[in-house]
Amino acid sequence: MMFVKYRLYVVALLIIIISGGLIYLSFIRNIFNTTSASTEDIYKDLFSGEFSNKIDIYISERSSHVISPDLIKYMGLNTIIFSSLKDLSILNKPSLLILHVDDITDVNLKPVDILNILTRSTSNINRLVIMFLNPDKNIDKTRIMFEIILKYYGYKKVRLIMPLEPYDQLPSDKLNGTLNKIHHKFYEAMAIGFSYNPNGVIIIEDLYDMPQTIIKILDWSRFIQKPISEPRLLRLLGSNSIIDQKGVNYLGYIGWKTSDVSGCGGTIGTIYVKVDYFYTNVTALTGKTYHAWFAHIEHSAKGYATTCCSSFWPFCGTQYHYPSKFISETNWRTSTFPGQVLDEWNPKNVGTAQNMTFIVAWNAKTSSFLTVSYSTTSVSMPNTPSYSWFDESTPSSGVARARHELVTPQDYDISRLNNVLFTVEPTSVAFLDPDKPGGVMPMILSHYFYTQFNTGESGSISFNVYLYDSSYREY
């Protein structure tokens, strides 16, 4: 999370503007730990009892075709579905009102009629977020919606804070009539939320992970009373992939290295790689010191939609690309230097999960470890992608190698995976044995990363590194 004042210069999947400031959040990668509590338990703890009785979630029938009411009920939130704006009742609690842009472009309702309905229905409350769904990104409907919201804020005697395009020239050019426009992302969003207490707008580019988005909206709008720093809540909202560590010193990182993958229609995807290195040591009773290093990998990739034409087919079509296979390898070079010993790595064995959490420890007596967590989705829901992993390591050679495959449910709409970044994070630790050949600093290792996309195209990144106790270098 990054806080930036006054002007919007970077836009990610979710942008929140509050009282003249900006909070930048990236939900491309949603990572959390579920080792001590299931997602359902966290929802129950967060939304049950007194809290769930204090807010209402209103969903129009048109919106219910985009966001499943069952999903919100699964979160433990009180949900009311209404057929059209004409049937919207008087709201008596702080509420999240979810509308479809088609609700306000209904030929049977004029803009002033919609405005009257909104002001009448919300006259009894002072805490409200109105969220408009625009899955087709219809710009004309966005403009109509925006005009109504501006007037609605006028009745509330509040001036709406909006994201603006960054200045291309000095602010003094305003004198010549050059004023910043509303940021273009506002018109490209699949959903937009408005709140007047606190005052601001929420721009949501993608509806891929609505539970995560709804929770963040409720927290931002101060509906969630529990402190955001509470560990259980942090696990739900997302945290760093290394969620715990002990007895290690951060040495540094190499990355992000990138590689574009070409295919039918041009660039079909991009691969990204970063590796973090940690150092620790222990002195044995014999007086010998053993040096150890952790390598934590972030191996990411995303695919794009391309227009693919074939000489064997009479027309062109759209192809949706997404990463389907990751091979991530750290070679601690034991075959070359027997004194470089691979000690621990994860993930191990074979399995399938949406959420993966594991500990990589070096010699339990040293109490040095990293706890890593990553996932395909931030919520354990049915019919969403998951990872299958396969441990292909060769410990005697020093090779820690993990293969991840993205599993998509049958009949899953793969267009939803377009431009979504997926990340896997295998981690390993190796140490120097001073009694074996090559068991002296530096530690010499190599990395290899391979990514294959669902349409068959692939690419790779590789590099070599040597590590000391307080420095490192790529070579």
Tab-separated table of C-alpha atoms in Angstrom:
chain	number	residue	atom	x	y	z
A	1	MET	CA	0.000	0.000	0.000
A	2	MET	CA	1.343	3.413	-0.909
A	3	PHE	CA	-0.002	6.831	0.116
A	4	VAL	CA	0.295	9.641	-2.422
A	5	LYS	CA	-1.034	13.152	-1.864
A	6	TYR	CA	-3.010	15.436	-4.137
A	7	ARG	CA	-2.623	13.944	-7.636
A	8	LEU	CA	-3.108	10.525	-9.141
A	9	TYR	CA	-0.109	9.333	-11.110
A	10	VAL	CA	-0.489	5.558	-10.941
A	11	VAL	CA	-3.692	3.568	-11.302
A	12	ALA	CA	-3.967	-0.089	-10.332
A	13	LEU	CA	-6.862	-2.502	-10.024
A	14	LEU	CA	-8.391	-0.588	-7.144
A	15	ILE	CA	-8.020	3.136	-6.497
A	16	ILE	CA	-9.418	4.867	-3.455
A	17	ILE	CA	-9.506	8.648	-3.122
A	18	ILE	CA	-10.120	9.982	0.378
A	19	SER	CA	-10.268	13.633	1.421
A	20	GLY	CA	-7.779	14.892	-1.142
A	21	GLY	CA	-5.333	12.003	-0.778
A	22	LEU	CA	-4.898	8.771	-2.657
A	23	ILE	CA	-4.402	5.245	-1.465
A	24	TYR	CA	-2.883	2.955	-4.099
A	25	LEU	CA	-3.703	-0.706	-3.760
A	26	SER	CA	-2.706	-3.561	-6.005
A	27	PHE	CA	-4.886	-6.673	-5.952
A	28	ILE	CA	-3.243	-8.275	-8.937
A	29	ARG	CA	-1.712	-10.739	-6.541
A	30	ASN	CA	-3.874	-11.691	-3.568
A	31	ILE	CA	-1.887	-13.494	-0.880
A	32	PHE	CA	-2.828	-14.461	2.644
A	33	ASN	CA	-2.190	-17.061	5.279
A	34	THR	CA	-4.854	-19.611	6.133
A	35	THR	CA	-2.850	-21.866	8.389
A	36	SER	CA	-4.499	-20.909	11.670
A	37	ALA	CA	-7.997	-20.009	10.507
A	38	SER	CA	-10.064	-20.854	7.442
A	39	THR	CA	-11.394	-18.079	5.236
A	40	GLU	CA	-14.928	-18.902	6.322
A	41	ASP	CA	-13.885	-18.599	9.981
A	42	ILE	CA	-12.321	-15.208	9.300
A	43	TYR	CA	-15.526	-14.018	7.620
A	44	LYS	CA	-17.518	-15.316	10.557
A	45	ASP	CA	-15.265	-13.484	12.980
A	46	LEU	CA	-15.343	-10.298	10.921
A	47	PHE	CA	-18.960	-10.044	9.851
A	48	SER	CA	-21.022	-12.034	12.329
A	49	GLY	CA	-23.033	-10.834	15.287
A	50	GLU	CA	-23.319	-7.163	16.088
A	51	PHE	CA	-21.417	-5.943	13.035
A	52	SER	CA	-23.522	-7.798	10.462
A	53	ASN	CA	-26.647	-6.255	11.973
A	54	LYS	CA	-25.316	-2.728	11.550
A	55	ILE	CA	-25.043	-2.632	7.761
A	56	ASP	CA	-27.120	-3.738	4.780
A	57	ILE	CA	-26.056	-4.709	1.278
A	58	TYR	CA	-28.640	-3.793	-1.376
A	59	ILE	CA	-28.285	-5.404	-4.803
A	60	SER	CA	-30.430	-4.656	-7.823
A	61	GLU	CA	-31.699	-7.608	-9.832
A	62	ARG	CA	-29.559	-6.581	-12.810
A	63	SER	CA	-26.492	-6.437	-10.563
A	64	SER	CA	-27.244	-9.898	-9.203
A	65	HIS	CA	-26.439	-11.297	-12.657
A	66	VAL	CA	-22.912	-9.892	-12.311
A	67	ILE	CA	-22.269	-10.355	-8.578
A	68	SER	CA	-23.791	-13.430	-7.003
A	69	PRO	CA	-25.860	-12.559	-3.902
A	70	ASP	CA	-24.912	-15.992	-2.571
A	71	LEU	CA	-21.286	-14.887	-2.555
A	72	ILE	CA	-22.117	-11.926	-0.302
A	73	LYS	CA	-24.319	-14.086	1.904
A	74	TYR	CA	-21.395	-16.499	2.167
A	75	MET	CA	-19.461	-13.598	3.666
A	76	GLY	CA	-22.124	-13.324	6.385
A	77	LEU	CA	-23.506	-9.969	5.243
A	78	ASN	CA	-27.193	-9.073	5.243
A	79	THR	CA	-28.280	-8.927	1.599
A	80	ILE	CA	-31.447	-7.387	0.119
A	81	ILE	CA	-32.294	-7.839	-3.560
A	82	PHE	CA	-34.686	-5.406	-5.274
A	83	SER	CA	-36.045	-5.660	-8.806
A	84	SER	CA	-35.574	-2.040	-9.940
A	85	LEU	CA	-34.895	1.433	-8.580
A	86	LYS	CA	-38.640	2.029	-8.379
A	87	ASP	CA	-38.776	-0.722	-5.749
A	88	LEU	CA	-35.872	0.546	-3.656
A	89	SER	CA	-37.058	0.968	-0.077
A	90	ILE	CA	-36.020	3.579	2.474
A	91	LEU	CA	-32.560	2.725	3.801
A	92	ASN	CA	-32.280	2.892	7.589
A	93	LYS	CA	-28.739	1.614	8.188
A	94	PRO	CA	-25.293	2.346	6.782
A	95	SER	CA	-25.458	0.566	3.443
A	96	LEU	CA	-23.634	-0.556	0.353
A	97	LEU	CA	-25.987	-0.026	-2.588
A	98	ILE	CA	-24.946	-2.012	-5.676
A	99	LEU	CA	-26.548	-0.899	-8.947
A	100	HIS	CA	-26.044	-1.765	-12.598
A	101	VAL	CA	-25.565	1.109	-15.045
A	102	ASP	CA	-28.595	-0.262	-16.877
A	103	ASP	CA	-30.642	0.569	-13.766
A	104	ILE	CA	-30.070	4.267	-14.395
A	105	THR	CA	-30.404	4.179	-18.187
A	106	ASP	CA	-33.804	2.510	-18.015
A	107	VAL	CA	-36.072	4.130	-20.618
A	108	ASN	CA	-38.858	4.200	-18.044
A	109	LEU	CA	-36.886	6.495	-15.742
A	110	LYS	CA	-35.559	9.975	-16.402
A	111	PRO	CA	-32.348	11.141	-14.709
A	112	VAL	CA	-34.361	13.432	-12.412
A	113	ASP	CA	-36.561	10.471	-11.434
A	114	ILE	CA	-33.496	8.434	-10.504
A	115	LEU	CA	-32.092	11.366	-8.566
A	116	ASN	CA	-35.331	11.720	-6.608
A	117	ILE	CA	-35.370	7.994	-5.805
A	118	LEU	CA	-31.791	8.050	-4.537
A	119	THR	CA	-32.231	11.149	-2.380
A	120	ARG	CA	-35.535	9.881	-0.952
A	121	SER	CA	-34.276	6.360	-0.240
A	122	THR	CA	-31.094	7.537	1.472
A	123	SER	CA	-32.470	10.531	3.380
A	124	ASN	CA	-32.369	8.694	6.733
A	125	ILE	CA	-28.706	7.646	6.642
A	126	ASN	CA	-25.391	9.467	6.606
A	127	ARG	CA	-23.173	6.501	5.702
A	128	LEU	CA	-23.546	5.147	2.188
A	129	VAL	CA	-21.497	3.750	-0.664
A	130	ILE	CA	-23.196	3.546	-4.061
A	131	MET	CA	-21.457	1.097	-6.359
A	132	PHE	CA	-22.266	1.036	-10.082
A	133	LEU	CA	-21.419	-2.056	-12.133
A	134	ASN	CA	-20.467	-1.462	-15.750
A	135	PRO	CA	-19.161	-4.844	-16.969
A	136	ASP	CA	-19.285	-3.758	-20.622
A	137	LYS	CA	-17.366	-0.530	-19.864
A	138	ASN	CA	-19.983	1.549	-21.658
A	139	ILE	CA	-18.637	5.121	-21.624
A	140	ASP	CA	-21.966	6.773	-22.468
A	141	LYS	CA	-23.673	5.072	-19.527
A	142	THR	CA	-20.767	6.054	-17.288
A	143	ARG	CA	-21.279	9.708	-18.217
A	144	ILE	CA	-25.005	9.551	-17.457
A	145	MET	CA	-24.297	7.871	-14.133
A	146	PHE	CA	-21.666	10.480	-13.284
A	147	GLU	CA	-24.036	13.372	-13.974
A	148	ILE	CA	-26.639	11.880	-11.633
A	149	ILE	CA	-24.041	11.301	-8.915
A	150	LEU	CA	-22.779	14.878	-9.186
A	151	LYS	CA	-26.310	16.149	-8.589
A	152	TYR	CA	-26.817	13.635	-5.776
A	153	TYR	CA	-23.705	14.961	-4.047
A	154	GLY	CA	-25.055	18.457	-4.604
A	155	TYR	CA	-28.173	17.591	-2.607
A	156	LYS	CA	-25.893	16.225	0.118
A	157	LYS	CA	-23.991	19.539	0.032
A	158	VAL	CA	-20.745	17.704	-0.667
A	159	ARG	CA	-18.254	18.308	-3.480
A	160	LEU	CA	-17.152	14.974	-4.873
A	161	ILE	CA	-13.399	14.342	-4.926
A	162	MET	CA	-12.381	12.844	-8.283
A	163	PRO	CA	-9.131	11.424	-9.718
A	164	LEU	CA	-7.594	13.688	-12.370
A	165	GLU	CA	-5.161	13.102	-15.187
A	166	PRO	CA	-1.610	14.095	-14.143
A	167	TYR	CA	-0.346	17.488	-15.267
A	168	ASP	CA	1.465	17.510	-18.583
A	169	GLN	CA	2.340	21.177	-18.038
A	170	LEU	CA	2.842	23.455	-15.090
A	171	PRO	CA	-0.269	24.285	-13.058
A	172	SER	CA	0.144	27.931	-14.105
A	173	ASP	CA	-1.107	26.919	-17.542
A	174	LYS	CA	-4.589	26.832	-16.017
A	175	LEU	CA	-4.607	30.541	-16.742
A	176	ASN	CA	-4.586	29.663	-20.431
A	177	GLY	CA	-7.612	27.432	-20.039
A	178	THR	CA	-5.748	24.132	-19.650
A	179	LEU	CA	-7.503	22.164	-16.896
A	180	ASN	CA	-7.032	18.558	-15.911
A	181	LYS	CA	-9.734	16.161	-17.016
A	182	ILE	CA	-11.206	13.285	-15.052
A	183	HIS	CA	-8.742	10.407	-15.163
A	184	HIS	CA	-9.348	8.107	-18.143
A	185	LYS	CA	-9.445	5.052	-15.853
A	186	PHE	CA	-12.759	6.356	-14.534
A	187	TYR	CA	-14.336	5.644	-17.924
A	188	GLU	CA	-12.592	2.301	-18.398
A	189	ALA	CA	-13.686	0.754	-15.091
A	190	MET	CA	-15.992	-2.231	-14.723
A	191	ALA	CA	-17.273	-0.827	-11.430
A	192	ILE	CA	-17.208	2.530	-9.649
A	193	GLY	CA	-18.122	3.286	-6.051
A	194	PHE	CA	-19.065	6.653	-4.543
A	195	SER	CA	-19.137	7.630	-0.883
A	196	TYR	CA	-19.822	10.958	0.796
A	197	ASN	CA	-18.821	9.954	4.337
A	198	PRO	CA	-15.909	9.606	3.806
A	199	ASN	CA	-15.917	11.584	0.580
A	200	GLY	CA	-14.359	9.814	-2.364
A	201	VAL	CA	-14.575	7.512	-5.341
A	202	ILE	CA	-13.475	3.911	-5.788
A	203	ILE	CA	-12.432	2.810	-9.284
A	204	ILE	CA	-12.447	-0.948	-9.901
A	205	GLU	CA	-10.983	-2.032	-13.220
A	206	ASP	CA	-11.848	-5.712	-12.951
A	207	LEU	CA	-14.578	-7.741	-11.252
A	208	TYR	CA	-12.331	-10.794	-10.972
A	209	ASP	CA	-12.160	-10.799	-7.181
A	210	MET	CA	-15.302	-9.181	-5.802
A	211	PRO	CA	-15.101	-10.533	-2.215
A	212	GLN	CA	-11.705	-8.882	-1.813
A	213	THR	CA	-13.039	-5.655	-3.322
A	214	ILE	CA	-16.203	-5.560	-1.213
A	215	ILE	CA	-14.211	-6.108	1.980
A	216	LYS	CA	-11.829	-3.318	1.072
A	217	ILE	CA	-14.741	-0.989	0.265
A	218	LEU	CA	-16.364	-1.733	3.614
A	219	ASP	CA	-13.105	-1.124	5.422
A	220	TRP	CA	-12.368	2.117	3.538
A	221	SER	CA	-15.884	3.425	4.162
A	222	ARG	CA	-15.370	2.712	7.887
A	223	PHE	CA	-18.093	0.080	8.083
A	224	ILE	CA	-15.601	-2.427	9.494
A	225	GLN	CA	-14.982	-1.471	13.095
A	226	LYS	CA	-12.085	-3.824	13.792
A	227	PRO	CA	-8.619	-2.274	13.380
A	228	ILE	CA	-7.137	-2.951	9.970
A	229	SER	CA	-3.918	-4.034	11.676
A	230	GLU	CA	-5.597	-7.008	13.323
A	231	PRO	CA	-3.689	-10.096	12.123
A	232	ARG	CA	-6.799	-12.128	11.253
A	233	LEU	CA	-8.154	-9.285	9.133
A	234	LEU	CA	-4.791	-8.781	7.482
A	235	ARG	CA	-4.789	-12.416	6.448
A	236	LEU	CA	-8.081	-11.851	4.682
A	237	LEU	CA	-7.212	-8.560	3.008
A	238	GLY	CA	-3.789	-9.643	1.873
A	239	SER	CA	-0.289	-9.364	3.278
A	240	ASN	CA	3.286	-9.765	2.139
A	241	SER	CA	4.035	-13.180	0.714
A	242	ILE	CA	6.668	-13.701	3.412
A	243	ILE	CA	4.253	-13.549	6.304
A	244	ASP	CA	6.755	-14.459	8.999
A	245	GLN	CA	10.520	-14.765	9.423
A	246	LYS	CA	12.988	-15.294	12.230
A	247	GLY	CA	16.723	-15.461	12.643
A	248	VAL	CA	17.585	-14.225	9.141
A	249	ASN	CA	19.074	-11.028	7.718
A	250	TYR	CA	17.823	-9.617	4.445
A	251	LEU	CA	20.707	-9.497	1.972
A	252	GLY	CA	18.954	-8.021	-1.081
A	253	TYR	CA	17.265	-9.026	-4.312
A	254	ILE	CA	17.687	-9.410	-8.064
A	255	GLY	CA	14.796	-8.389	-10.310
A	256	TRP	CA	12.390	-7.662	-11.635
A	257	LYS	CA	13.646	-9.401	-14.772
A	258	THR	CA	11.080	-9.518	-17.574
A	259	SER	CA	10.601	-11.344	-20.838
A	260	ASP	CA	7.829	-10.884	-23.403
A	261	VAL	CA	6.431	-13.973	-25.115
A	262	SER	CA	5.342	-13.707	-28.751
A	263	GLY	CA	2.667	-15.703	-30.520
A	264	CYS	CA	-0.310	-15.384	-32.800
A	265	GLY	CA	-1.372	-11.740	-32.786
A	266	GLY	CA	1.878	-10.330	-31.339
A	267	THR	CA	2.930	-10.292	-27.675
A	268	ILE	CA	0.714	-12.810	-25.899
A	269	GLY	CA	2.198	-12.534	-22.420
A	270	THR	CA	4.977	-11.334	-20.133
A	271	ILE	CA	7.115	-13.191	-17.581
A	272	TYR	CA	8.432	-11.461	-14.447
A	273	VAL	CA	11.006	-12.774	-11.970
A	274	LYS	CA	12.424	-11.492	-8.669
A	275	VAL	CA	14.494	-13.386	-6.098
A	276	ASP	CA	15.094	-12.215	-2.516
A	277	TYR	CA	18.109	-13.471	-0.580
A	278	PHE	CA	18.443	-13.895	3.189
A	279	TYR	CA	21.517	-14.848	5.203
A	280	THR	CA	22.071	-16.552	8.553
A	281	ASN	CA	24.732	-18.649	10.284
A	282	VAL	CA	25.315	-20.874	13.290
A	283	THR	CA	28.438	-21.936	15.145
A	284	ALA	CA	28.424	-25.579	16.184
A	285	LEU	CA	29.834	-26.988	19.423
A	286	THR	CA	32.867	-28.054	17.387
A	287	GLY	CA	33.614	-24.393	16.763
A	288	LYS	CA	32.845	-24.617	13.065
A	289	THR	CA	30.602	-21.930	11.552
A	290	TYR	CA	27.999	-22.912	8.997
A	291	HIS	CA	26.742	-20.188	6.632
A	292	ALA	CA	23.306	-20.481	5.045
A	293	TRP	CA	21.241	-18.539	2.513
A	294	PHE	CA	17.525	-18.526	1.697
A	295	ALA	CA	16.348	-17.821	-1.852
A	296	HIS	CA	12.718	-16.705	-2.036
A	297	ILE	CA	11.369	-16.664	-5.599
A	298	GLU	CA	8.577	-14.575	-7.061
A	299	HIS	CA	7.867	-16.062	-10.481
A	300	SER	CA	5.014	-14.209	-12.170
A	301	ALA	CA	3.352	-14.076	-15.562
A	302	LYS	CA	0.250	-12.720	-17.236
A	303	GLY	CA	-1.321	-13.170	-20.642
A	304	TYR	CA	-3.047	-10.789	-23.002
A	305	ALA	CA	-5.923	-10.961	-25.452
A	306	THR	CA	-4.729	-10.939	-29.063
A	307	THR	CA	-6.400	-10.909	-32.455
A	308	CYS	CA	-5.178	-14.042	-34.157
A	309	CYS	CA	-5.507	-14.606	-37.911
A	310	SER	CA	-4.717	-17.849	-39.707
A	311	SER	CA	-4.044	-18.477	-43.393
A	312	PHE	CA	-5.979	-21.730	-43.004
A	313	TRP	CA	-9.102	-20.047	-41.608
A	314	PRO	CA	-11.319	-17.463	-43.337
A	315	PHE	CA	-11.466	-14.984	-40.449
A	316	CYS	CA	-9.627	-13.627	-37.425
A	317	GLY	CA	-10.583	-14.297	-33.830
A	318	THR	CA	-9.725	-13.228	-30.299
A	319	GLN	CA	-7.443	-15.500	-28.312
A	320	TYR	CA	-7.222	-15.208	-24.531
A	321	HIS	CA	-3.834	-16.117	-23.112
A	322	TYR	CA	-2.943	-16.897	-19.511
A	323	PRO	CA	0.008	-18.677	-17.854
A	324	SER	CA	-0.770	-22.362	-17.426
A	325	LYS	CA	2.578	-23.757	-16.258
A	326	PHE	CA	5.451	-22.420	-14.138
A	327	ILE	CA	8.779	-24.181	-13.633
A	328	SER	CA	10.927	-22.441	-11.015
A	329	GLU	CA	14.401	-23.769	-10.293
A	330	THR	CA	17.189	-22.781	-7.925
A	331	ASN	CA	20.345	-24.823	-8.454
A	332	TRP	CA	22.644	-24.653	-5.431
A	333	ARG	CA	25.334	-26.407	-7.536
A	334	THR	CA	26.075	-29.341	-5.213
A	335	SER	CA	27.151	-31.438	-8.216
A	336	THR	CA	29.931	-28.945	-8.864
A	337	PHE	CA	30.737	-27.968	-5.268
A	338	PRO	CA	29.809	-30.767	-2.793
A	339	GLY	CA	30.250	-28.334	0.113
A	340	GLN	CA	27.169	-26.401	-1.047
A	341	VAL	CA	24.327	-28.406	0.501
A	342	LEU	CA	20.611	-28.006	-0.240
A	343	ASP	CA	18.900	-28.336	3.131
A	344	GLU	CA	15.204	-27.495	2.776
A	345	TRP	CA	12.744	-26.392	0.086
A	346	ASN	CA	9.037	-25.972	-0.541
A	347	PRO	CA	6.502	-26.732	-1.892
A	348	LYS	CA	7.074	-30.471	-1.604
A	349	ASN	CA	5.361	-33.593	-2.917
A	350	VAL	CA	2.223	-33.102	-5.067
A	351	GLY	CA	-1.001	-31.257	-4.383
A	352	THR	CA	-3.713	-28.860	-5.494
A	353	ALA	CA	-4.839	-25.771	-3.599
A	354	GLN	CA	-6.064	-22.226	-4.059
A	355	ASN	CA	-4.012	-21.072	-1.071
A	356	MET	CA	-0.510	-22.338	-0.321
A	357	THR	CA	1.342	-21.682	2.937
A	358	PHE	CA	4.584	-23.339	3.982
A	359	ILE	CA	7.648	-22.899	6.197
A	360	VAL	CA	11.229	-23.217	4.986
A	361	ALA	CA	13.542	-23.683	7.980
A	362	TRP	CA	17.274	-24.247	8.231
A	363	ASN	CA	18.293	-26.675	10.947
A	364	ALA	CA	15.574	-26.497	13.591
A	365	LYS	CA	18.161	-25.821	16.294
A	366	THR	CA	19.052	-22.471	14.682
A	367	SER	CA	15.429	-21.228	14.693
A	368	SER	CA	15.983	-19.610	11.279
A	369	PHE	CA	12.987	-19.782	8.966
A	370	LEU	CA	10.730	-18.053	6.457
A	371	THR	CA	6.967	-18.587	6.240
A	372	VAL	CA	5.641	-18.047	2.714
A	373	SER	CA	2.058	-17.809	1.475
A	374	TYR	CA	0.574	-17.316	-1.982
A	375	SER	CA	-2.663	-18.125	-3.783
A	376	THR	CA	-4.622	-18.062	-7.024
A	377	THR	CA	-7.491	-16.205	-5.381
A	378	SER	CA	-7.993	-14.330	-2.132
A	379	VAL	CA	-11.098	-16.280	-1.119
A	380	SER	CA	-11.620	-20.037	-0.911
A	381	MET	CA	-14.645	-20.177	-3.181
A	382	PRO	CA	-15.769	-22.978	-5.496
A	383	ASN	CA	-15.251	-22.849	-9.263
A	384	THR	CA	-12.201	-20.594	-9.215
A	385	PRO	CA	-8.680	-21.372	-10.488
A	386	SER	CA	-6.240	-23.292	-8.311
A	387	TYR	CA	-2.618	-24.421	-8.431
A	388	SER	CA	-1.426	-27.983	-8.839
A	389	TRP	CA	2.198	-28.283	-7.777
A	390	PHE	CA	4.808	-30.970	-8.348
A	391	ASP	CA	8.129	-31.219	-6.530
A	392	GLU	CA	10.752	-32.072	-9.172
A	393	SER	CA	13.784	-31.388	-6.968
A	394	THR	CA	17.028	-33.367	-6.924
A	395	PRO	CA	18.508	-32.761	-3.443
A	396	SER	CA	21.789	-34.619	-4.007
A	397	SER	CA	22.557	-32.309	-6.932
A	398	GLY	CA	21.402	-29.190	-5.084
A	399	VAL	CA	18.430	-28.592	-7.382
A	400	ALA	CA	15.227	-27.212	-5.843
A	401	ARG	CA	12.687	-27.306	-8.651
A	402	ALA	CA	8.930	-26.748	-8.439
A	403	ARG	CA	6.382	-27.102	-11.210
A	404	HIS	CA	3.057	-25.280	-10.804
A	405	GLU	CA	0.126	-25.716	-13.170
A	406	LEU	CA	-2.903	-23.452	-13.159
A	407	VAL	CA	-6.096	-25.502	-13.052
A	408	THR	CA	-9.234	-23.812	-14.381
A	409	PRO	CA	-12.656	-25.360	-13.725
A	410	GLN	CA	-14.614	-26.792	-16.622
A	411	ASP	CA	-16.625	-24.136	-18.501
A	412	TYR	CA	-14.679	-21.370	-16.728
A	413	ASP	CA	-14.695	-18.093	-18.671
A	414	ILE	CA	-10.989	-17.756	-19.464
A	415	SER	CA	-11.488	-14.186	-20.688
A	416	ARG	CA	-11.576	-13.311	-16.961
A	417	LEU	CA	-7.923	-14.369	-16.756
A	418	ASN	CA	-6.870	-11.855	-19.400
A	419	ASN	CA	-4.215	-9.453	-18.066
A	420	VAL	CA	-4.321	-11.093	-14.608
A	421	LEU	CA	-0.915	-11.585	-12.997
A	422	PHE	CA	-0.350	-15.026	-11.463
A	423	THR	CA	2.572	-15.664	-9.120
A	424	VAL	CA	4.217	-18.718	-7.579
A	425	GLU	CA	6.796	-18.433	-4.804
A	426	PRO	CA	8.908	-21.524	-4.164
A	427	THR	CA	11.627	-21.053	-1.555
A	428	SER	CA	14.743	-22.989	-0.590
A	429	VAL	CA	17.739	-22.786	1.749
A	430	ALA	CA	21.273	-24.149	1.397
A	431	PHE	CA	24.392	-24.002	3.564
A	432	LEU	CA	28.152	-24.369	3.257
A	433	ASP	CA	29.752	-27.441	4.821
A	434	PRO	CA	33.388	-26.459	5.521
A	435	ASP	CA	34.437	-30.106	5.657
A	436	LYS	CA	33.504	-30.739	2.008
A	437	PRO	CA	35.062	-29.451	-1.235
A	438	GLY	CA	33.829	-25.986	-2.135
A	439	GLY	CA	32.325	-25.402	1.308
A	440	VAL	CA	33.677	-21.865	1.531
A	441	MET	CA	32.208	-18.497	0.588
A	442	PRO	CA	30.893	-17.403	-1.785
A	443	MET	CA	27.807	-19.540	-2.303
A	444	ILE	CA	27.433	-19.978	-6.075
A	445	LEU	CA	24.021	-20.720	-7.555
A	446	SER	CA	21.886	-20.383	-10.656
A	447	HIS	CA	18.198	-19.767	-11.341
A	448	TYR	CA	15.990	-20.930	-14.199
A	449	PHE	CA	12.367	-19.908	-14.784
A	450	TYR	CA	10.111	-21.320	-17.497
A	451	THR	CA	6.528	-20.274	-18.212
A	452	GLN	CA	4.103	-21.854	-20.655
A	453	PHE	CA	0.797	-20.287	-21.673
A	454	ASN	CA	-2.515	-22.022	-22.293
A	455	THR	CA	-2.109	-21.619	-26.056
A	456	GLY	CA	1.266	-23.383	-26.091
A	457	GLU	CA	3.688	-20.461	-26.308
A	458	SER	CA	6.472	-20.322	-23.731
A	459	GLY	CA	9.430	-18.305	-22.535
A	460	SER	CA	12.202	-18.467	-19.957
A	461	ILE	CA	14.544	-16.375	-17.807
A	462	SER	CA	17.821	-17.533	-16.235
A	463	PHE	CA	20.755	-15.980	-14.387
A	464	ASN	CA	23.690	-16.801	-12.074
A	465	VAL	CA	24.517	-15.345	-8.654
A	466	TYR	CA	27.196	-15.589	-5.986
A	467	LEU	CA	26.481	-14.743	-2.346
A	468	TYR	CA	28.580	-13.623	0.597
A	469	ASP	CA	27.444	-12.965	4.151
A	470	SER	CA	26.969	-9.232	3.491
A	471	SER	CA	27.001	-8.846	-0.294
A	472	TYR	CA	25.965	-10.562	-3.507
A	473	ARG	CA	26.327	-10.152	-7.242
A	474	GLU	CA	24.865	-11.456	-10.490
A	475	TYR	CA	27.418	-12.690	-12.994
